[in-house]
Short mmCIF file of C-alpha atoms and ligand atoms in Angstrom, two decimals:
data_model
loop_
_atom_site.label_atom_id
_atom_site.label_comp_id
_atom_site.label_asym_id
_atom_site.label_seq_id
_atom_site.Cartn_x
_atom_site.Cartn_y
_atom_site.Cartn_z
CA MET A 1 92.85 101.59 147.76
CA THR A 2 94.40 103.96 145.17
CA HIS A 3 93.96 107.65 145.85
CA THR A 4 92.53 109.79 143.04
CA PRO A 5 94.66 112.97 142.96
CA THR A 6 92.59 116.04 143.76
CA ILE A 7 93.59 119.66 144.33
CA PRO A 8 92.03 120.52 147.72
CA THR A 9 90.24 123.83 148.31
CA SER A 10 89.27 125.52 151.58
CA LEU A 11 86.35 127.92 150.86
CA GLU A 12 82.76 127.34 149.66
CA TRP A 13 79.99 129.96 149.58
CA HIS A 14 76.52 128.46 150.13
CA GLU A 15 73.69 130.97 149.48
CA ASP A 16 73.77 132.50 152.96
CA HIS A 17 76.94 131.26 154.69
CA LEU A 18 80.60 130.45 154.10
CA LEU A 19 81.95 126.94 154.62
CA ILE A 20 85.68 126.82 155.45
CA LEU A 21 88.13 123.96 155.79
CA ASN A 22 89.43 124.16 159.37
CA GLN A 23 93.17 124.37 158.64
CA GLN A 24 94.05 124.13 162.34
CA LYS A 25 92.80 120.51 162.38
CA LEU A 26 94.83 119.33 159.33
CA PRO A 27 96.33 116.89 158.55
CA ASN A 28 94.67 114.52 161.04
CA THR A 29 91.10 115.78 160.67
CA VAL A 30 89.33 117.17 157.60
CA GLU A 31 86.66 119.34 159.23
CA TYR A 32 84.47 122.04 157.68
CA LEU A 33 83.09 124.95 159.69
CA THR A 34 80.09 127.17 158.91
CA LEU A 35 80.66 130.88 159.54
CA THR A 36 77.33 132.52 160.42
CA ASN A 37 78.17 135.90 161.97
CA ILE A 38 80.97 138.44 161.71
CA THR A 39 82.61 137.26 164.93
CA ASP A 40 82.88 133.76 163.40
CA TYR A 41 84.69 135.26 160.39
CA TYR A 42 86.99 137.36 162.57
CA ASN A 43 87.89 134.48 164.88
CA ALA A 44 88.45 132.08 161.97
CA ILE A 45 91.02 134.49 160.51
CA VAL A 46 92.75 135.36 163.81
CA SER A 47 93.00 131.70 164.89
CA LEU A 48 94.32 130.59 161.46
CA LYS A 49 91.37 128.25 160.86
CA VAL A 50 91.46 130.01 157.51
CA ARG A 51 94.84 131.42 156.53
CA GLY A 52 96.89 132.45 153.55
CA ALA A 53 96.85 136.00 152.18
CA PRO A 54 94.32 135.53 149.33
CA ALA A 55 92.10 133.19 151.38
CA ILE A 56 91.80 135.64 154.29
CA GLY A 57 90.96 138.42 151.82
CA ILE A 58 88.21 136.32 150.25
CA THR A 59 86.91 135.26 153.69
CA ALA A 60 86.85 138.85 154.99
CA ALA A 61 84.96 139.97 151.88
CA TYR A 62 82.29 137.30 152.44
CA GLY A 63 82.19 138.18 156.16
CA LEU A 64 81.55 141.84 155.47
CA ALA A 65 78.95 141.20 152.74
CA HIS A 66 77.28 138.57 154.94
CA ALA A 67 77.11 140.94 157.95
CA ALA A 68 75.83 143.79 155.78
CA SER A 69 73.02 141.61 154.44
CA HIS A 70 71.56 141.56 157.97
CA TYR A 71 71.70 145.31 158.71
CA GLU A 72 68.16 146.41 159.66
CA THR A 73 68.04 149.88 158.13
CA ASP A 74 66.77 151.38 154.88
CA ASN A 75 68.90 154.47 155.36
CA LEU A 76 72.04 154.33 153.20
CA THR A 77 73.98 156.68 155.50
CA GLU A 78 73.26 154.51 158.53
CA PHE A 79 74.02 151.39 156.46
CA THR A 80 77.39 152.87 155.48
CA HIS A 81 78.21 153.64 159.12
CA LEU A 82 77.52 150.03 160.13
CA PHE A 83 79.50 148.80 157.11
CA ARG A 84 82.58 150.85 158.05
CA ARG A 85 82.38 149.65 161.67
CA ASP A 86 82.45 146.01 160.54
CA LYS A 87 85.06 146.67 157.86
CA ASP A 88 87.44 148.13 160.46
CA TYR A 89 86.74 145.17 162.78
CA LEU A 90 87.68 142.61 160.12
CA ALA A 91 90.67 144.68 158.93
CA ASP A 92 92.12 144.47 162.45
CA SER A 93 92.15 140.65 162.44
CA ARG A 94 95.67 140.31 160.91
CA PRO A 95 97.99 143.20 159.91
CA THR A 96 100.53 141.86 157.41
CA ALA A 97 98.68 140.34 154.44
CA VAL A 98 97.55 143.34 152.37
CA ASN A 99 95.01 141.15 150.50
CA LEU A 100 92.73 141.48 153.54
CA VAL A 101 92.45 145.26 153.32
CA TRP A 102 92.50 145.14 149.49
CA ALA A 103 89.38 142.95 149.44
CA LEU A 104 87.56 145.06 152.05
CA ASN A 105 88.39 148.27 150.17
CA ARG A 106 87.02 146.74 146.99
CA LEU A 107 83.67 146.19 148.73
CA GLU A 108 83.70 149.78 150.01
CA GLN A 109 84.11 151.01 146.43
CA VAL A 110 81.04 148.96 145.46
CA LEU A 111 79.05 150.47 148.33
CA ALA A 112 80.03 153.99 147.22
CA HIS A 113 78.16 153.44 143.94
CA ALA A 114 74.97 151.93 145.44
CA GLN A 115 71.78 154.02 145.22
CA SER A 116 69.81 152.07 147.84
CA VAL A 117 70.32 149.67 150.74
CA ASN A 118 68.87 146.77 148.77
CA GLU A 119 71.19 147.49 145.83
CA ALA A 120 74.12 147.71 148.26
CA LYS A 121 73.32 144.35 149.86
CA THR A 122 73.06 142.64 146.47
CA ASN A 123 76.19 144.21 145.00
CA LEU A 124 78.36 143.60 148.08
CA LEU A 125 77.69 139.87 147.94
CA HIS A 126 78.26 139.80 144.19
CA SER A 127 81.59 141.57 144.76
CA ALA A 128 82.70 139.02 147.37
CA ILE A 129 81.76 136.16 145.01
CA GLN A 130 83.63 137.94 142.18
CA ILE A 131 86.79 138.29 144.32
CA HIS A 132 86.57 134.57 145.08
CA THR A 133 86.02 133.40 141.50
CA GLU A 134 88.58 135.82 140.02
CA ASP A 135 91.27 134.51 142.38
CA GLU A 136 91.08 130.99 140.88
CA GLU A 137 92.01 132.26 137.38
CA VAL A 138 94.66 134.55 138.88
CA CYS A 139 96.29 131.59 140.65
CA ARG A 140 96.08 129.42 137.53
CA MET A 141 97.88 132.15 135.53
CA ILE A 142 100.55 132.40 138.25
CA GLY A 143 101.00 128.65 137.90
CA GLU A 144 101.40 128.92 134.12
CA TYR A 145 104.05 131.66 134.40
CA ALA A 146 105.80 129.75 137.18
CA LEU A 147 106.01 126.63 134.99
CA ASP A 148 107.70 128.76 132.32
CA VAL A 149 110.12 130.31 134.82
CA LEU A 150 111.05 127.00 136.45
CA ASP A 151 111.71 125.62 132.95
CA ASP A 152 113.45 122.21 133.33
CA LYS A 153 114.15 122.61 137.08
CA ARG A 154 112.43 119.85 139.06
CA ARG A 155 113.90 119.88 142.59
CA ILE A 156 112.25 122.89 144.24
CA MET A 157 112.07 124.06 147.86
CA THR A 158 109.28 126.04 149.47
CA ILE A 159 108.23 127.23 152.93
CA CYS A 160 104.88 127.64 154.67
CA ASN A 161 101.76 126.94 152.61
CA ALA A 162 101.17 129.20 149.64
CA GLY A 163 98.93 126.56 148.19
CA SER A 164 95.45 125.83 146.99
CA ILE A 165 94.01 125.95 150.52
CA ALA A 166 95.59 129.39 151.06
CA THR A 167 93.74 130.77 148.04
CA SER A 168 90.57 129.94 146.06
CA LYS A 169 92.36 127.12 144.19
CA TYR A 170 95.82 126.12 142.89
CA GLY A 171 97.68 128.53 145.21
CA THR A 172 100.56 130.79 144.26
CA ALA A 173 103.94 129.16 145.03
CA LEU A 174 102.39 125.68 144.83
CA ALA A 175 100.37 126.38 141.66
CA PRO A 176 103.08 125.12 139.26
CA PHE A 177 103.26 121.82 141.12
CA HIS A 178 99.49 121.23 140.87
CA LEU A 179 99.39 122.22 137.19
CA GLY A 180 102.56 120.25 136.50
CA ARG A 181 101.11 117.07 138.00
CA GLU A 182 98.07 117.41 135.70
CA ARG A 183 100.50 117.60 132.72
CA GLY A 184 102.85 114.82 133.78
CA ILE A 185 105.61 117.18 134.95
CA GLY A 186 107.19 115.48 137.98
CA PHE A 187 108.45 118.03 140.48
CA GLN A 188 110.22 116.92 143.68
CA VAL A 189 109.15 119.48 146.27
CA PHE A 190 111.10 119.97 149.50
CA ALA A 191 108.70 121.50 152.03
CA CYS A 192 110.09 123.25 155.11
CA GLU A 193 107.96 122.34 158.14
CA THR A 194 107.62 126.07 159.01
CA ARG A 195 107.83 126.41 162.77
CA PRO A 196 106.00 127.38 164.88
CA VAL A 197 102.55 126.87 163.25
CA LEU A 198 103.85 124.10 160.94
CA GLN A 199 102.04 125.18 157.78
CA GLY A 200 104.61 123.21 155.79
CA ALA A 201 104.35 119.96 157.74
CA ARG A 202 100.60 120.09 158.39
CA LEU A 203 99.33 121.82 155.23
CA THR A 204 101.76 121.78 152.29
CA ALA A 205 102.74 118.13 152.80
CA TRP A 206 99.04 117.18 153.08
CA GLU A 207 97.92 119.35 150.14
CA LEU A 208 100.63 118.10 147.76
CA GLN A 209 100.01 114.46 148.76
CA GLN A 210 96.27 114.94 148.05
CA SER A 211 97.23 116.33 144.64
CA GLY A 212 99.68 113.54 143.83
CA VAL A 213 102.81 115.72 143.92
CA ASP A 214 106.09 114.23 145.22
CA VAL A 215 106.77 116.11 148.49
CA THR A 216 109.62 115.63 150.98
CA LEU A 217 109.26 117.19 154.44
CA ILE A 218 112.28 118.73 156.16
CA THR A 219 112.74 120.82 159.27
CA ASP A 220 113.53 124.49 158.70
CA SER A 221 117.06 123.98 160.08
CA MET A 222 117.74 121.36 157.36
CA ALA A 223 117.26 123.85 154.50
CA ALA A 224 120.95 124.66 153.83
CA HIS A 225 122.08 121.04 154.02
CA THR A 226 119.18 119.92 151.80
CA ILE A 227 119.89 122.53 149.12
CA LYS A 228 123.51 121.35 148.99
CA GLU A 229 123.03 117.58 149.38
CA LYS A 230 119.84 117.13 147.34
CA GLY A 231 120.74 119.56 144.56
CA VAL A 232 117.79 121.86 145.03
CA GLU A 233 117.54 123.94 141.85
CA ALA A 234 115.26 126.81 142.97
CA VAL A 235 113.13 128.11 145.81
CA ILE A 236 109.60 129.45 145.27
CA VAL A 237 107.55 131.08 148.03
CA GLY A 238 104.32 133.05 148.48
CA ALA A 239 103.91 136.58 149.80
CA ASP A 240 101.75 138.53 152.21
CA ARG A 241 102.75 142.03 151.16
CA ILE A 242 105.14 143.30 148.47
CA SER A 243 106.36 146.90 148.76
CA ALA A 244 106.92 149.33 145.88
CA ASN A 245 110.60 148.40 145.60
CA GLY A 246 109.96 144.64 145.66
CA ASP A 247 110.86 143.97 149.30
CA THR A 248 108.58 141.07 150.25
CA ALA A 249 106.97 140.04 153.53
CA ASN A 250 106.25 136.34 153.81
CA LYS A 251 106.19 133.62 156.46
CA ILE A 252 108.99 133.76 159.02
CA GLY A 253 111.97 131.82 157.66
CA THR A 254 111.52 133.02 154.09
CA SER A 255 114.39 135.53 154.17
CA MET A 256 116.63 132.74 155.49
CA LEU A 257 115.92 130.74 152.30
CA ALA A 258 116.62 133.79 150.12
CA ILE A 259 120.02 134.23 151.77
CA LEU A 260 120.76 130.53 151.22
CA CYS A 261 119.80 130.85 147.52
CA HIS A 262 122.24 133.75 147.19
CA HIS A 263 124.97 131.66 148.80
CA TYR A 264 124.30 128.55 146.68
CA HIS A 265 123.70 130.52 143.46
CA ILE A 266 120.19 129.22 142.79
CA PRO A 267 117.15 131.38 141.93
CA PHE A 268 114.68 132.60 144.58
CA TYR A 269 111.18 133.32 143.26
CA VAL A 270 108.18 135.00 144.87
CA ALA A 271 104.74 134.05 143.51
CA ALA A 272 101.89 136.45 144.28
CA PRO A 273 98.80 138.09 142.73
CA SER A 274 98.59 141.82 142.01
CA SER A 275 96.42 142.15 145.14
CA THR A 276 99.48 141.40 147.28
CA PHE A 277 101.34 144.51 146.16
CA ASP A 278 101.13 147.56 148.42
CA LEU A 279 102.55 150.57 146.59
CA SER A 280 101.98 152.74 149.68
CA SER A 281 104.74 150.73 151.38
CA ARG A 282 107.85 152.26 149.84
CA THR A 283 110.16 149.57 151.22
CA GLY A 284 109.89 146.49 153.43
CA ASP A 285 110.52 148.72 156.45
CA ASP A 286 106.98 150.05 155.98
CA ILE A 287 105.35 146.60 156.22
CA PRO A 288 103.70 145.78 159.59
CA ILE A 289 104.92 142.43 160.94
CA GLU A 290 102.37 140.46 162.93
CA GLU A 291 103.62 139.15 166.27
CA ARG A 292 101.68 136.23 167.69
CA GLY A 293 101.34 134.71 171.16
CA PRO A 294 104.02 132.70 173.02
CA ASP A 295 102.01 129.45 173.12
CA GLU A 296 102.70 128.79 169.42
CA ILE A 297 106.38 128.44 170.36
CA THR A 298 106.31 127.12 173.94
CA THR A 299 103.73 124.36 173.41
CA MET A 300 103.10 121.49 170.98
CA GLY A 301 99.78 119.63 171.14
CA GLY A 302 98.99 121.39 174.40
CA THR A 303 102.24 120.25 176.07
CA MET A 304 104.85 122.74 177.26
CA ILE A 305 108.16 122.26 175.39
CA ALA A 306 109.87 125.24 177.04
CA PRO A 307 110.18 126.42 180.65
CA GLU A 308 107.27 128.37 182.14
CA HIS A 309 107.53 132.18 181.82
CA VAL A 310 110.42 132.06 179.34
CA HIS A 311 110.62 135.24 177.22
CA VAL A 312 109.27 134.61 173.70
CA TYR A 313 109.57 136.56 170.44
CA ASN A 314 107.11 135.26 167.81
CA PRO A 315 107.14 137.31 164.56
CA ALA A 316 104.88 135.50 162.07
CA PHE A 317 106.59 137.07 159.02
CA ASP A 318 109.92 138.42 157.86
CA VAL A 319 110.92 140.68 154.98
CA THR A 320 113.13 139.50 152.11
CA SER A 321 115.15 142.27 150.46
CA HIS A 322 114.33 142.83 146.80
CA GLU A 323 118.07 142.40 146.14
CA LEU A 324 117.75 138.68 146.93
CA ILE A 325 114.71 138.05 144.69
CA SER A 326 115.31 136.61 141.21
CA GLY A 327 111.76 137.22 139.99
CA ILE A 328 108.22 137.99 141.18
CA ILE A 329 105.69 135.77 139.40
CA THR A 330 102.25 137.40 139.05
CA GLU A 331 99.11 136.70 137.02
CA LYS A 332 100.22 139.50 134.68
CA GLY A 333 103.64 137.97 134.04
CA VAL A 334 107.03 137.75 135.71
CA LEU A 335 108.66 140.88 137.13
CA TYR A 336 112.45 141.02 137.16
CA PRO A 337 114.88 143.40 138.84
CA HIS A 338 114.85 146.40 138.97
CA PHE A 339 111.51 145.90 140.65
CA GLN A 340 110.59 149.53 141.32
CA GLU A 341 110.21 150.14 137.60
CA SER A 342 108.71 146.79 136.60
CA ILE A 343 106.14 147.00 139.43
CA GLN A 344 105.12 150.53 138.36
CA GLN A 345 104.70 149.41 134.74
CA THR A 346 102.78 146.22 135.51
CA ILE A 347 100.94 146.45 138.81
CA ASN A 348 99.66 150.01 138.30
CA LEU A 349 97.52 148.56 135.52
CA ALA A 350 95.84 146.22 138.01
C1 LIG B 1 99.25 132.37 149.13
S1 LIG B 1 99.41 132.38 150.87
C2 LIG B 1 100.51 133.66 151.15
C3 LIG B 1 101.20 133.59 152.51
O1 LIG B 1 100.29 133.57 153.64
C4 LIG B 1 100.83 132.69 154.64
O2 LIG B 1 100.80 133.21 155.95
P1 LIG B 1 99.76 132.57 157.06
O3 LIG B 1 99.86 131.08 156.97
O4 LIG B 1 100.26 133.14 158.38
O5 LIG B 1 98.41 133.12 156.67
C5 LIG B 1 102.26 132.48 154.22
O6 LIG B 1 103.08 133.57 154.57
C6 LIG B 1 102.06 132.37 152.72
O7 LIG B 1 103.24 132.40 151.99
#
């Protein structure tokens, strides 16, 4: 049976609930979950059932609007108090991806202009839907600019999953591959498995196969050898938070690839929407790095692969110095060094 290439997505809003693709079950099971209360939304984000900076921002926005639609008060002051309680709850789910707080703050701005509880409930949901639908065009534009930047390069490496299922559609780092396949541009993508959660092995390999893109899976430790032996021509990655000087937080292992690109004299690109920039973080030192539990490292499929009680350090992200980044590809165009200035000129207009 021939497979019809499709670009998979992970989020669907249905009138009064959000349907999410359970990314913890991929690639073996394609399962959708219905989120019905704010604890469902929180737990889905914390447990990485939904993950990826833009996708968790969109999910949190729906979660907050959904919760607010059930507040039983006609008093706007009381409504606002409940709103801020739930906003803070969702904001605490994961600390590194700034898209989460960006989306929640956008809803708070909508609430500030509401004249009644009913108007607030309506406008909050419309804002969440708008954040979701806007993101698809943003990712498509990132894909267009990335195709220009990659030019005639075809052998590209990536890490984690900055793909269609990590956003509304298309993705950021993977967007050029999806668009390219639709236009007959044949990329060969080398996907790092991305220990410990295996977003590369479980998600990027699956997503690109669904979309008909040529993907080769490697372990993270094979990156240097693969760049040299397979003639990798560029690396493109996503981002969770980009500071004012261009330092970029992304999945753990990303800075390792940037250092390899510097050594092998190939370009290292970051692909991210404007909503991933955090100008209040002056440098990467200001970016909070999420640390996750030991089980992600000491177990696989529920089986211990390390001795009991071993000390574990599990940072989920690392920071790549702006000095190692060749370009930051956004929906507004490509930013080049010196990033402090180009970010001020471009992202301030967001
Ligand atoms: C466009 S996704 C951006 C970013 O989010 C991922 O982190 P996680 O899987 O922990 O949510 C990864 O760092 C991606 O590059």
